[in-house]
Coordinates of C-alpha atoms and ligand atoms in Angstrom, one line a residue:
X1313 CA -0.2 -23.6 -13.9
X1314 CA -3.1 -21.8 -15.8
X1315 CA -5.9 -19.4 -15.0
X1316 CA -8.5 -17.8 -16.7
X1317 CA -7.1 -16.5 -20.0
X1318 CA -9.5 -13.5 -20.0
X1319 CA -10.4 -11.0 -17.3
X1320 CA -13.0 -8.5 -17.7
X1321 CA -14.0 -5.2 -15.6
X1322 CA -16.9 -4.9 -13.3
X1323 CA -19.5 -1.6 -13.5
X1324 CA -22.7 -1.3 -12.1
X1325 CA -22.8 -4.8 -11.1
X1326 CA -22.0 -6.3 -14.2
X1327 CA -18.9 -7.8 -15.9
X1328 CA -18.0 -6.2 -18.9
X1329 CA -15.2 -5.0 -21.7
X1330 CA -12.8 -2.7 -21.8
X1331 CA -13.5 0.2 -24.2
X1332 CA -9.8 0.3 -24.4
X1333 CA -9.3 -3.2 -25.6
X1334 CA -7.0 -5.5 -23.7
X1335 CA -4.1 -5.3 -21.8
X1336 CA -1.7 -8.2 -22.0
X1337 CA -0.4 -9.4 -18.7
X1338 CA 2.9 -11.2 -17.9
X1339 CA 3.9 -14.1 -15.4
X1340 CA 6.9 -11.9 -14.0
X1341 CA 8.5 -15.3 -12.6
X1342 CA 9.0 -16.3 -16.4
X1343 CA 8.3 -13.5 -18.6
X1344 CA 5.5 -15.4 -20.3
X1345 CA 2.2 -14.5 -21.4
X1346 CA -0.3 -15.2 -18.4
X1347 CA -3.3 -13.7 -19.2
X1348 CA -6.0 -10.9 -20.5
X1349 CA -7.6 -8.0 -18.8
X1350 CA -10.2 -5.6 -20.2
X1351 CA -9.0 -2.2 -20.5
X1352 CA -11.0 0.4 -19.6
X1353 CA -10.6 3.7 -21.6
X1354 CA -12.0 7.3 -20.7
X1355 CA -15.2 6.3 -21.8
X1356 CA -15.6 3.4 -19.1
X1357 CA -14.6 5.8 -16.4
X1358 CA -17.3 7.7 -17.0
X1359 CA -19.7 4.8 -17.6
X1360 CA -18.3 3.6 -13.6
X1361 CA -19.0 7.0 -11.8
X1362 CA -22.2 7.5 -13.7
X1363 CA -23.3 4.2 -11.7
X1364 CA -21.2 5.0 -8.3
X1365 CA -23.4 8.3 -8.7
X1366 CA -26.3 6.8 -9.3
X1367 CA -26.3 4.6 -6.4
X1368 CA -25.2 7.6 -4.3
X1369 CA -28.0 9.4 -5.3
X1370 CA -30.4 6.8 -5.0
X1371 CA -29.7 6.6 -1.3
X1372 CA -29.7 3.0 -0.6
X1373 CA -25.9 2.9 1.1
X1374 CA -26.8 5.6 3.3
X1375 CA -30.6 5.1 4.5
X1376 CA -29.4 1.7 5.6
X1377 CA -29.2 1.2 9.5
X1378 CA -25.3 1.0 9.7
X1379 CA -25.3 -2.5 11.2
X1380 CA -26.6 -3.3 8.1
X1381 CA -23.9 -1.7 5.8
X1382 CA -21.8 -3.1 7.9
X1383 CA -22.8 -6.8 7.9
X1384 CA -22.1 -6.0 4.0
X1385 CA -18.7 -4.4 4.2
X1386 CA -18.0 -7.6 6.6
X1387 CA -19.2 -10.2 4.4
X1388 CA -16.8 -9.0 1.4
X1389 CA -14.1 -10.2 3.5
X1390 CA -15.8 -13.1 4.3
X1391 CA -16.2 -14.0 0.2
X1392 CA -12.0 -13.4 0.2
X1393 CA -11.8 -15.9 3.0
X1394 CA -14.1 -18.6 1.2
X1395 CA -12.0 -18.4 -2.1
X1396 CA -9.0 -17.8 -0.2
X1397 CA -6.8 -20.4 -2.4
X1398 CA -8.4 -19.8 -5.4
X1399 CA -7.0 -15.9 -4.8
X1400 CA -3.7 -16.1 -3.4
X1401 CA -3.0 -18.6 -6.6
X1402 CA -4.2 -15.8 -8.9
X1403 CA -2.1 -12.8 -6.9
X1404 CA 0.9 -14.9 -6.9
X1405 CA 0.6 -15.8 -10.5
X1406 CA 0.3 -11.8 -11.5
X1407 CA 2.3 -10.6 -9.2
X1408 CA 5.1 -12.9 -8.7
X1409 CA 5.4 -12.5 -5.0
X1410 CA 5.7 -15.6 -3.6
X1411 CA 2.1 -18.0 -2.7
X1412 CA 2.3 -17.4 0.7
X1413 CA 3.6 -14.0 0.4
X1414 CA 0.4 -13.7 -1.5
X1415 CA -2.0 -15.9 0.8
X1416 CA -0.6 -13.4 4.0
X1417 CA -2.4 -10.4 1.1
X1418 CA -5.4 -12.2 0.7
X1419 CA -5.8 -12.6 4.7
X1420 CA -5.0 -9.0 5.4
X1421 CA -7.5 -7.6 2.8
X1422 CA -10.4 -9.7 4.6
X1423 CA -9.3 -8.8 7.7
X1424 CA -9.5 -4.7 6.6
X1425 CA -13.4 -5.7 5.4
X1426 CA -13.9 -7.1 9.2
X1427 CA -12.1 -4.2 10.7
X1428 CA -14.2 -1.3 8.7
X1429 CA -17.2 -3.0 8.8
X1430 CA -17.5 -3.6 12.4
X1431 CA -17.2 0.4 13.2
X1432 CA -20.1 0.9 10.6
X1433 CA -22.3 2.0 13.8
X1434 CA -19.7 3.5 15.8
X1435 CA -19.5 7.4 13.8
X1436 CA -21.5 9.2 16.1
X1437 CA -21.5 12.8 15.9
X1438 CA -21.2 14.9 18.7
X1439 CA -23.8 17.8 20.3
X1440 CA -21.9 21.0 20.9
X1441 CA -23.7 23.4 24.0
X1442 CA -24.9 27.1 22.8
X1443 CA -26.8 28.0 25.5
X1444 CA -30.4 27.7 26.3
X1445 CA -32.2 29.0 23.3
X1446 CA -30.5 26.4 20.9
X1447 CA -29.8 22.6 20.7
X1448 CA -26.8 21.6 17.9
X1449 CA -25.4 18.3 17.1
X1450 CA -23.2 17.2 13.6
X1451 CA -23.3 14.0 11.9
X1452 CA -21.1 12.6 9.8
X1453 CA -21.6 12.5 5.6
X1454 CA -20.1 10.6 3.1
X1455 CA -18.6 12.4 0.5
X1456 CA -20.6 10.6 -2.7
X1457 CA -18.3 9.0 -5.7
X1458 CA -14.9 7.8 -4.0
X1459 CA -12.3 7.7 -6.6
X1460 CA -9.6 5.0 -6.1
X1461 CA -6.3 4.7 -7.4
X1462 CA -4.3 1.8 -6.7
X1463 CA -0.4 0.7 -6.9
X1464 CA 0.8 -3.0 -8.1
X1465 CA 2.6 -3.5 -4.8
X1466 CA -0.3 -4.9 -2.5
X1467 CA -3.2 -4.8 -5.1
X1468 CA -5.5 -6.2 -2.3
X1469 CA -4.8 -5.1 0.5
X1470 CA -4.6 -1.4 -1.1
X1471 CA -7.9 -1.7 -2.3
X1472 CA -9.6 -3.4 0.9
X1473 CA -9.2 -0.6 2.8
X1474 CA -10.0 1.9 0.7
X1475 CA -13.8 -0.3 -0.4
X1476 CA -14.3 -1.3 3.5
X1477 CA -14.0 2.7 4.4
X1478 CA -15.7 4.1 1.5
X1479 CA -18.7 1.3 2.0
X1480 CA -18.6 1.6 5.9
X1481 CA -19.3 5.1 5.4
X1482 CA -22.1 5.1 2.8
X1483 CA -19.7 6.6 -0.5
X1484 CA -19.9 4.2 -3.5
X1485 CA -16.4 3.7 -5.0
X1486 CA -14.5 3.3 -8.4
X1487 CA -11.0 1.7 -8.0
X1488 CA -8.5 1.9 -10.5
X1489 CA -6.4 -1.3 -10.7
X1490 CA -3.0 -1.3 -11.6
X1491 CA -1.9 -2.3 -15.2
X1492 CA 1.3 -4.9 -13.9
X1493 CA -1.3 -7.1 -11.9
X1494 CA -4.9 -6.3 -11.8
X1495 CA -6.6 -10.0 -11.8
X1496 CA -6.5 -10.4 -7.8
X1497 CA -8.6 -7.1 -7.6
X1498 CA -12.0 -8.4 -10.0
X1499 CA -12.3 -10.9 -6.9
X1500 CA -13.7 -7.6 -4.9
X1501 CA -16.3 -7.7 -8.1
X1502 CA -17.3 -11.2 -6.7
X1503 CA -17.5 -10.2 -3.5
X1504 CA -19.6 -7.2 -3.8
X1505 CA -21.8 -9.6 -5.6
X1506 CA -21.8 -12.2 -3.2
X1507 CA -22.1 -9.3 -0.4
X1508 CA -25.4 -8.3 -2.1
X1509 CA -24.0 -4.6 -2.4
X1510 CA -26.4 -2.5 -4.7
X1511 CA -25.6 -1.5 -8.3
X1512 CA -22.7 0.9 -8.6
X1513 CA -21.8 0.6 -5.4
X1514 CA -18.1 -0.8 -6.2
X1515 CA -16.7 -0.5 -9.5
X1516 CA -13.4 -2.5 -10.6
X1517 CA -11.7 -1.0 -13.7
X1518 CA -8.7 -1.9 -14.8
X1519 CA -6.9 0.3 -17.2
X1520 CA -3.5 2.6 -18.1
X1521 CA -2.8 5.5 -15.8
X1522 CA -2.4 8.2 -18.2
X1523 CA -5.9 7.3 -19.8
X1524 CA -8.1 5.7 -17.2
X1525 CA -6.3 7.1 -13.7
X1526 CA -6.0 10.2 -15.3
X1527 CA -9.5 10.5 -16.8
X1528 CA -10.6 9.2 -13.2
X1529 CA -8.6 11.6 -11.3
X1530 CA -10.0 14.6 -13.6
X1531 CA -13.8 13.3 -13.4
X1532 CA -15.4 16.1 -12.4
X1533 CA -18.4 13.9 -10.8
X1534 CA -15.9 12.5 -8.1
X1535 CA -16.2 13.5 -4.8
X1536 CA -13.4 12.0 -3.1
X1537 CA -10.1 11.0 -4.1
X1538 CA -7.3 8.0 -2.5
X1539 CA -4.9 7.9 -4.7
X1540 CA -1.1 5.3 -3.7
X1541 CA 1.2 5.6 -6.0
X1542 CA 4.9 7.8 -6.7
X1543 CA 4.8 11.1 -5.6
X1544 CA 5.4 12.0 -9.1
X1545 CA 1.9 10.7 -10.1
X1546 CA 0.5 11.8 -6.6
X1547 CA 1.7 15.5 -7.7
X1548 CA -0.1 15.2 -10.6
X1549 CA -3.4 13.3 -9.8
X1550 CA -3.7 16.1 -6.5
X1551 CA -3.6 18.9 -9.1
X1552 CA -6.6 17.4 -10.5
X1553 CA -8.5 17.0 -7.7
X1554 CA -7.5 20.1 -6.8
X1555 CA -9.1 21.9 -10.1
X1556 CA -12.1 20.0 -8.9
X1557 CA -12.1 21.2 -5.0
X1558 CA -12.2 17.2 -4.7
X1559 CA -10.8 16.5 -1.6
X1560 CA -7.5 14.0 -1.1
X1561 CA -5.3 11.4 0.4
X1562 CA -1.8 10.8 -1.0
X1563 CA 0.0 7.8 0.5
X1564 CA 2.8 8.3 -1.8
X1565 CA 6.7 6.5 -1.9
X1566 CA 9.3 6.3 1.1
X1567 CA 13.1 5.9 1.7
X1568 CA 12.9 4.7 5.5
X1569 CA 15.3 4.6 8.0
X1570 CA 16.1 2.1 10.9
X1571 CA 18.5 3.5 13.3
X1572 CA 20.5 0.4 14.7
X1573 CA 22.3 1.7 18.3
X1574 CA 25.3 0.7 19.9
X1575 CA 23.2 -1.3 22.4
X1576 CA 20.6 -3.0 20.0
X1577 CA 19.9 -6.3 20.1
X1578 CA 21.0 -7.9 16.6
X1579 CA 18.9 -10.7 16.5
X1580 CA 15.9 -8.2 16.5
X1581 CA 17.4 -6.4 13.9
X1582 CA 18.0 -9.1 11.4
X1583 CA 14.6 -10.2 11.7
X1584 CA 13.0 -6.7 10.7
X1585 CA 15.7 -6.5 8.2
X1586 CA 14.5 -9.9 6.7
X1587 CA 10.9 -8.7 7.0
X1588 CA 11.8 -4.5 6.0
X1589 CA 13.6 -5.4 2.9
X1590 CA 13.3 -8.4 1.6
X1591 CA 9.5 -8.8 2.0
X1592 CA 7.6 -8.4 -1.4
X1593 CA 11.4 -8.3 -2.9
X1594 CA 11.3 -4.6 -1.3
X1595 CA 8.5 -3.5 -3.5
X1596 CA 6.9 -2.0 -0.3
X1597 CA 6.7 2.4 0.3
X1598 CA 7.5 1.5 4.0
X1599 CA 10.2 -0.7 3.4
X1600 CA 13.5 -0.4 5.4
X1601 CA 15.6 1.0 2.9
X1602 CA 18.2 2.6 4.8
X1603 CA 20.1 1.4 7.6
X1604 CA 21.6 3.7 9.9
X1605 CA 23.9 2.0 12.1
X1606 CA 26.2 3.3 14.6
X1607 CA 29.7 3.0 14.1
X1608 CA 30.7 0.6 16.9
X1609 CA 28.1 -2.4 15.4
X1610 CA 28.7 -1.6 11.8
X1611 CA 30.7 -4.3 10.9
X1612 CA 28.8 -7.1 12.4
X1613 CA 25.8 -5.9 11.6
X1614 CA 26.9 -5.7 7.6
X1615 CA 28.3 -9.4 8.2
X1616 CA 25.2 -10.3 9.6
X1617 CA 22.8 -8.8 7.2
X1618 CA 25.3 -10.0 4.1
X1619 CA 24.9 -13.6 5.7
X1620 CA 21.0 -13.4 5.5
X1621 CA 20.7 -11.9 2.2
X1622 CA 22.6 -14.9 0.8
X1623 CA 20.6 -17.0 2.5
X1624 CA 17.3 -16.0 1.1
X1625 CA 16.1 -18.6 -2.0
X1626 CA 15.0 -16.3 -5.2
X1627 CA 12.9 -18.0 -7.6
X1628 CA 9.3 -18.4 -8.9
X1629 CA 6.4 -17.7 -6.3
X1630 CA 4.5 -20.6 -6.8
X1631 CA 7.1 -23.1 -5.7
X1632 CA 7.9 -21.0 -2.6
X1633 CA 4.5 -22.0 -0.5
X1634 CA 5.7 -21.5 3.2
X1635 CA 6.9 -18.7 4.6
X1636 CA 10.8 -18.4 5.4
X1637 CA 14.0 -17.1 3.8
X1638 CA 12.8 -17.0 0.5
X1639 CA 12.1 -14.1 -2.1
X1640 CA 9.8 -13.9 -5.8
X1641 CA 10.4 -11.9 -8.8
X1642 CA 10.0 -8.1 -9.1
X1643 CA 6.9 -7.3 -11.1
X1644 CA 8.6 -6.4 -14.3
X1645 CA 11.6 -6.1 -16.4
X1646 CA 11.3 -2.3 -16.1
X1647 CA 11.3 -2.3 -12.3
X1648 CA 14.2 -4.9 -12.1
X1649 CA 16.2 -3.4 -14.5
X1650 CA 16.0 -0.3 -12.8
X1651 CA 16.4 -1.5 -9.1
X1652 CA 19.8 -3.4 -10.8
X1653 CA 20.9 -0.1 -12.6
X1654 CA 20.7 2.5 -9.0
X1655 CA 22.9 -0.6 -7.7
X1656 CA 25.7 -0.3 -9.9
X1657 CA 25.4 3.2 -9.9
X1658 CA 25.9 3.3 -6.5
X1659 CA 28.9 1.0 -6.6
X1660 CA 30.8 3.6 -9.4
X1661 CA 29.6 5.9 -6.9
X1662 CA 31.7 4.5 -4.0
X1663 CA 29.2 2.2 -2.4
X1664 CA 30.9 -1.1 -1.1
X1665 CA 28.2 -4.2 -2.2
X1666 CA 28.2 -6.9 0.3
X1667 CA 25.8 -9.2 -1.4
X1668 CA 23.8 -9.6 -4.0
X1669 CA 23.6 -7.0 -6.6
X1670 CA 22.9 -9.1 -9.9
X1671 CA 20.1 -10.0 -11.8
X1672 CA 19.2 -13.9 -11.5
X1673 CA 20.1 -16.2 -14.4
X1674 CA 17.2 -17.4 -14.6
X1675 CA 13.9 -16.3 -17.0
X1676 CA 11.9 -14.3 -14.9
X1677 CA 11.8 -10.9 -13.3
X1678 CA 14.7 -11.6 -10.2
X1679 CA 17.2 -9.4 -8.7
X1680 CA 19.6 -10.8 -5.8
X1681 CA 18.7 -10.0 -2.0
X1682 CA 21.3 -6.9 -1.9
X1683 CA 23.0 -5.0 0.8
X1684 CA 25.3 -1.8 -0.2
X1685 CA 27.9 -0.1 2.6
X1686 CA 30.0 2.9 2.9
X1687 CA 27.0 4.7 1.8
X1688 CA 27.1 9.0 2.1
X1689 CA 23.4 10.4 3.7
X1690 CA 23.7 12.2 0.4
X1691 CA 24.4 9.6 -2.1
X1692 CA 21.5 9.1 -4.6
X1693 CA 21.0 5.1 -3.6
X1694 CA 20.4 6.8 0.1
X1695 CA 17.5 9.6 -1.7
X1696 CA 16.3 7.5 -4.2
X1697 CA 13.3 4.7 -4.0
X1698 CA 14.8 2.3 -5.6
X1699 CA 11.4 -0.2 -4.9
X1700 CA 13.5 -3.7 -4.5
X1701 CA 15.5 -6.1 -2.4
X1702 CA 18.5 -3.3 -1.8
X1703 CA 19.6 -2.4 2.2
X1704 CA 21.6 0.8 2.3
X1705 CA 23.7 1.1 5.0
X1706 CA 25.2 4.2 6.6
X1707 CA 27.2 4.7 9.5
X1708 CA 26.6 7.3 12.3
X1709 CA 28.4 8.3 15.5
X1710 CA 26.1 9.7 17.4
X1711 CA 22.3 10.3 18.1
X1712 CA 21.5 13.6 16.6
X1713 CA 23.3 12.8 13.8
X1714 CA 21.4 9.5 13.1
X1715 CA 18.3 11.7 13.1
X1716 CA 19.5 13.6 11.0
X1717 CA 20.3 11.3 8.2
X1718 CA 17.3 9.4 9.0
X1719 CA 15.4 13.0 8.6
X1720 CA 17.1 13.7 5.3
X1721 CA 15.4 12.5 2.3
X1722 CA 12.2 14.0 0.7
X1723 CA 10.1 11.2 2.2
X1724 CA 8.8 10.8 5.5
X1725 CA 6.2 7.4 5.7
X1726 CA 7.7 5.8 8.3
X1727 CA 10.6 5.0 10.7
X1728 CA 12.4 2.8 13.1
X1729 CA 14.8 2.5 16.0
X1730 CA 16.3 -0.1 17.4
X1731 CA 17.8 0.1 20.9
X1732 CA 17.0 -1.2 24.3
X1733 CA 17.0 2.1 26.2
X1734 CA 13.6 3.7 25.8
X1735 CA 14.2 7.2 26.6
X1736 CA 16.5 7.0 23.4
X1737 CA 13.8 5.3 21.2
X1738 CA 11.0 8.0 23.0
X1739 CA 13.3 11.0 21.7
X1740 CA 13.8 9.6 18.6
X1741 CA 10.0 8.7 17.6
X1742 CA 9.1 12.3 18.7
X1743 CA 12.0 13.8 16.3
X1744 CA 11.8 11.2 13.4
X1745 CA 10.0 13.1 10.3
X1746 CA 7.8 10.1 9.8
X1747 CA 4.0 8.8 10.4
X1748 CA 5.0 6.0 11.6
X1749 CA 7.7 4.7 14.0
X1750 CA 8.5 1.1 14.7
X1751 CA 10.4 0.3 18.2
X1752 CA 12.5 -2.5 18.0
X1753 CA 9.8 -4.0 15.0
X1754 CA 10.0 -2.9 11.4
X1755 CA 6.4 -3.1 10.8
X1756 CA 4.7 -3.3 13.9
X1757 CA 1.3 -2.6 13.9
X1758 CA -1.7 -3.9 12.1
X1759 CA -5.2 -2.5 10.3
X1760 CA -5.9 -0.8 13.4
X1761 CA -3.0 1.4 13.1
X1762 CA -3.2 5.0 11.2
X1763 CA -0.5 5.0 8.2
X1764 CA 0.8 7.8 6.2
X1765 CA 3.4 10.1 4.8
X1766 CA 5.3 13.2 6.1
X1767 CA 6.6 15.3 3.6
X1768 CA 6.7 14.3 -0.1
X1769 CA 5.3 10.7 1.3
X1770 CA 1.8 12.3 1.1
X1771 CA -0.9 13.9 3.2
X1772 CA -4.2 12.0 5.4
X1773 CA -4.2 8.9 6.6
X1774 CA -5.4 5.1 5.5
X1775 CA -5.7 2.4 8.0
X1776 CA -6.9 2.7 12.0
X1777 CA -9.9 4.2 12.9
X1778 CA -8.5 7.9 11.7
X1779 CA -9.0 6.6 8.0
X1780 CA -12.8 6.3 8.4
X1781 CA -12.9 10.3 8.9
X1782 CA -11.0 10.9 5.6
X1783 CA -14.5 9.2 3.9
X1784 CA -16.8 11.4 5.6
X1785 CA -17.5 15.4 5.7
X1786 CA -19.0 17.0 8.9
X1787 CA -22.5 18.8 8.9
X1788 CA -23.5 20.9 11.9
X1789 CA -26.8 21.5 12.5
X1790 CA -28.1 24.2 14.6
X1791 CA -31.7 24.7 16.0
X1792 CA -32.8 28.1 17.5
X1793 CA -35.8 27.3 20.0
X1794 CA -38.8 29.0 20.8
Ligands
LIG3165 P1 2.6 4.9 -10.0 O1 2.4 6.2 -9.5 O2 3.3 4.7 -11.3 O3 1.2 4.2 -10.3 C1 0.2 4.1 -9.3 C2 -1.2 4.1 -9.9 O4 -1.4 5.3 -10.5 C3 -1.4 3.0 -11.0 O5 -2.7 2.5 -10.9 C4 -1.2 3.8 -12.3 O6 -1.9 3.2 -13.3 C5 -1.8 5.1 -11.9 N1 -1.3 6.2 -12.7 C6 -0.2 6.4 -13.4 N2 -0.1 7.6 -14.0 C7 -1.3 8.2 -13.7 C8 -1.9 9.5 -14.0 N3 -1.2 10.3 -14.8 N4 -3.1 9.8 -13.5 C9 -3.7 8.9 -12.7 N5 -3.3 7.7 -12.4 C10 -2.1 7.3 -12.9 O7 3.2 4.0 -8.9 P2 3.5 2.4 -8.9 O8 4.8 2.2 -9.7 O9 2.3 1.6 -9.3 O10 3.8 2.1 -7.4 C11 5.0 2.4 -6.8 C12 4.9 3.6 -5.9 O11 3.8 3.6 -5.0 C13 6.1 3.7 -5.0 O12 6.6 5.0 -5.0 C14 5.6 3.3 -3.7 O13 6.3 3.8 -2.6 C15 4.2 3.9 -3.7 N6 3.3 3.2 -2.8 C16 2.9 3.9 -1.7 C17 2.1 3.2 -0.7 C18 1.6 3.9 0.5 O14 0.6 3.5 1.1 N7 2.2 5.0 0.9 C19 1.7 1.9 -0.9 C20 2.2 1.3 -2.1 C21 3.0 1.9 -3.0

């Protein structure tokens, strides 16, 4: 399967080189050369926020009726949707998930451009009562220059809802794509085109973090920063903003728990475990990473989860076109090898592996569907991301201490429980250190529902209607009367 063997960046409307040169990207599902992607370089950052700017300044976004910005913001979805095939072959391609795995992407980034854009009209300010000798009222602003920095996880989907809030709001944007798989995201270049978005209104560089994310990150002609990534990154990336006074959201990394009662119903279980862990090969921040289950269902539920994880075909994306129990490569060596190495770690540690655990004979970036017991709350593969296809499982005897295990790491993105008494599950979403709890469903929710971190997961909020009001700044105005 080819594709285009050279990929350029998008600025002020235009397709152009890198200043940077190229970056060289892999196939992860064999380890072979699969394409070329401009590489932008400092000076390329600045040449994309001096056209965001410019488009800010001129006006155009935000002297349009919002319907109107909206119809736009909507019909960059509707560009995804119309090439939806040609996309999801690309994003499986570069990022080795598997093609349907990669179509479900492709559907969910459109679906954030229909979401954002149909609230274009709905950010009405509010008037606030002083009396008779004065009327006052605020609207809503957007900040300018949206700087975005985005993950190789879920490329699209990432960047959709940062573009369809930033655009619904009137900011221009400049995203910076990830390095492992950035061919998926020039598609939002086409779009924009296709949308008929002014000059500079959306920028697409791709380039290295320490150069362009950092040089990005620094720019002291942003006005708004998103930044997914590692907290480690996050940390620093904050610090520039913050040298800035550029205002921030972090959606940073996660080591989630499911608590799994005595009384939970297994085949409920098993599916969010398939789904939690295994999706993406575990290369999600709100993966279920950790399972905390109580002592009386710990040994079927290990049986049961070490039965599915063998289950699950691991091989190239491309071949694996429907969903089911199947699994694609990690994005890279690096990330594999790693993921392997905290697994074997573990075991010398006193972890007892149940399945998988190996890297896949095969060429290719693959690591076996893996589930790890007899795991300590304490133990680094229970603190430490470890970004693949690895269940830990814990035992607990009773309720508070579940929480507290599942309270226990640095993190706090999300959560679940699974049990059929809901006064249990209501105590435990009101003390689970997360910003988001899932009830009997790893991953329930959708666009409309706000995500983000506790803790060292990060601060705001993408996603739901809450995310809109991270891309806009309040201005009162008050008028005395005669
Ligand atoms: P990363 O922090 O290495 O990179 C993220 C992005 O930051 C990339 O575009 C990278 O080029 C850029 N970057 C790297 N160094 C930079 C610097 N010094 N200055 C500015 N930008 C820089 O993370 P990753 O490995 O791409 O992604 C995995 C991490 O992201 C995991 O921890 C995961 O949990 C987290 N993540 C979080 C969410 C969320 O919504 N909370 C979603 C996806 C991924």
């Amino acid at each position: 399967m080819s594709i285009k063997p050279y990929w350029q960046n998008f600025i002020n409307n235009e397709w152009v080189d890198g200043d940077a040169g190229r970056i060289s990207l892999e196939d992860p599902a064999t380890g072979e050369f699969l394409a070329e992607m401009a590489c932008a370089g400092t000076a390329d950052v600045d040449r994309a926020v001096a056209a965001a700017r410019e488009c800010r300044d001129s006006g155009e976004l935000q002297s349009m009726r919002p319907v109107e910005r909206g119809r736009l913001v909507r019909e960059m979805g509707s560009y995804l949707l119309a090439n939806f095939e040609e996309i999801s072959l690309v994003h499986c391609l570069d990022s080795g998930k598997p093609l349907w795995e990669a179509r479900l992407e492709v559907t969910n980034a459109a679906r954030y451009f229909e979401y954002y854009g149909n609230q274009a009209e709905t950010l009405e300010g509010k008037s606030i009562p002083l009396g008779g000798n004065y009327t006052d009222f605020t609207v809503h602003e957007p900040y300018g220059v949206s700087a975005q920095v985005i993950p190789w996880n879920f490329p699209l989907e990432i960047a959709a809802r940062s573009i369809a809030c930033a655009i619904t709001t009137a900011n221009s944007c400049v995203v910076k794509t990830a390095e492992l798989d950035p061919l998926s995201s020039s598609y939002f270049g086409h779009a924009a085109l296709s949308a008929g978005l002014p000059p500079g209104a959306v920028n697409i560089i791709a380039g290295y973090g320490q150069e362009a994310g950092a040089a990005l990150a620094s720019h002291p002609e942003i006005n708004h920063l998103v930044f997914t990534g590692s907290v480690e990154t996050g940390s620093k990336v904050a610090a520039s903003a913050a040298a800035n006074i550029v205002p921030s959201v972090l959606e940073l990394g996660g080591k989630s728990a499911a608590i799994i009662c005595k009384d939970a119903d297994l085949d409920k279980v098993l599916s969010s475990v398939r789904n939690g862990i295994f999706f993406n090969s575990g290369q999600v921040c709100s993966a279920m990473s950790r399972a905390v289950v109580h002592r009386d269902r710990q040994q079927e539920f290990v049986e049961r989860a070490a039965e599915l994880a063998s289950s699950i075909s691991v091989g190239p994306g491309i071949e694996r076109t429907e969903s089911g129990l199947n699994m694609g490569a990690m994005i890279s060596q690096k990330q594999r090898d790693r993921a392997y190495s905290l697994c074997a770690q573990a075991q010398k540690s006193g972890a007892r592996l149940v399945s998988g655990g190996n890297r896949l004979n095969l060429p290719g970036w693959f690591l076996q569907p893996t589930i790890l017991d007899q795991v300590s709350p304490n133990d680094e593969i229970a603190q430490t991301e470890v970004f693949g296809p690895v269940l830990t499982v814990i035992e607990y005897s009773d309720d508070d201490e579940a929480i507290e295990i599942a309270n226990s790491t640095r993190y706090g993105l999300v959560g679940g429980i699974f049990t059929e008494d809901l006064n249990r599950a209501m105590k435990a979403a009101s003390r689970m250190k997360a910003g988001q709890v899932f009830i009997n469903e790893w991953f329930a929710g959708g666009v409309e529902t706000p995500f983000g971190g506790y803790g060292k997961s990060g601060y705001g909020r993408e996603k739901g209607r809450e995310a809109l009001f991270n891309y806009v700044q309040t201005k009162n105005v008050a008028i005395a009367l005669k």
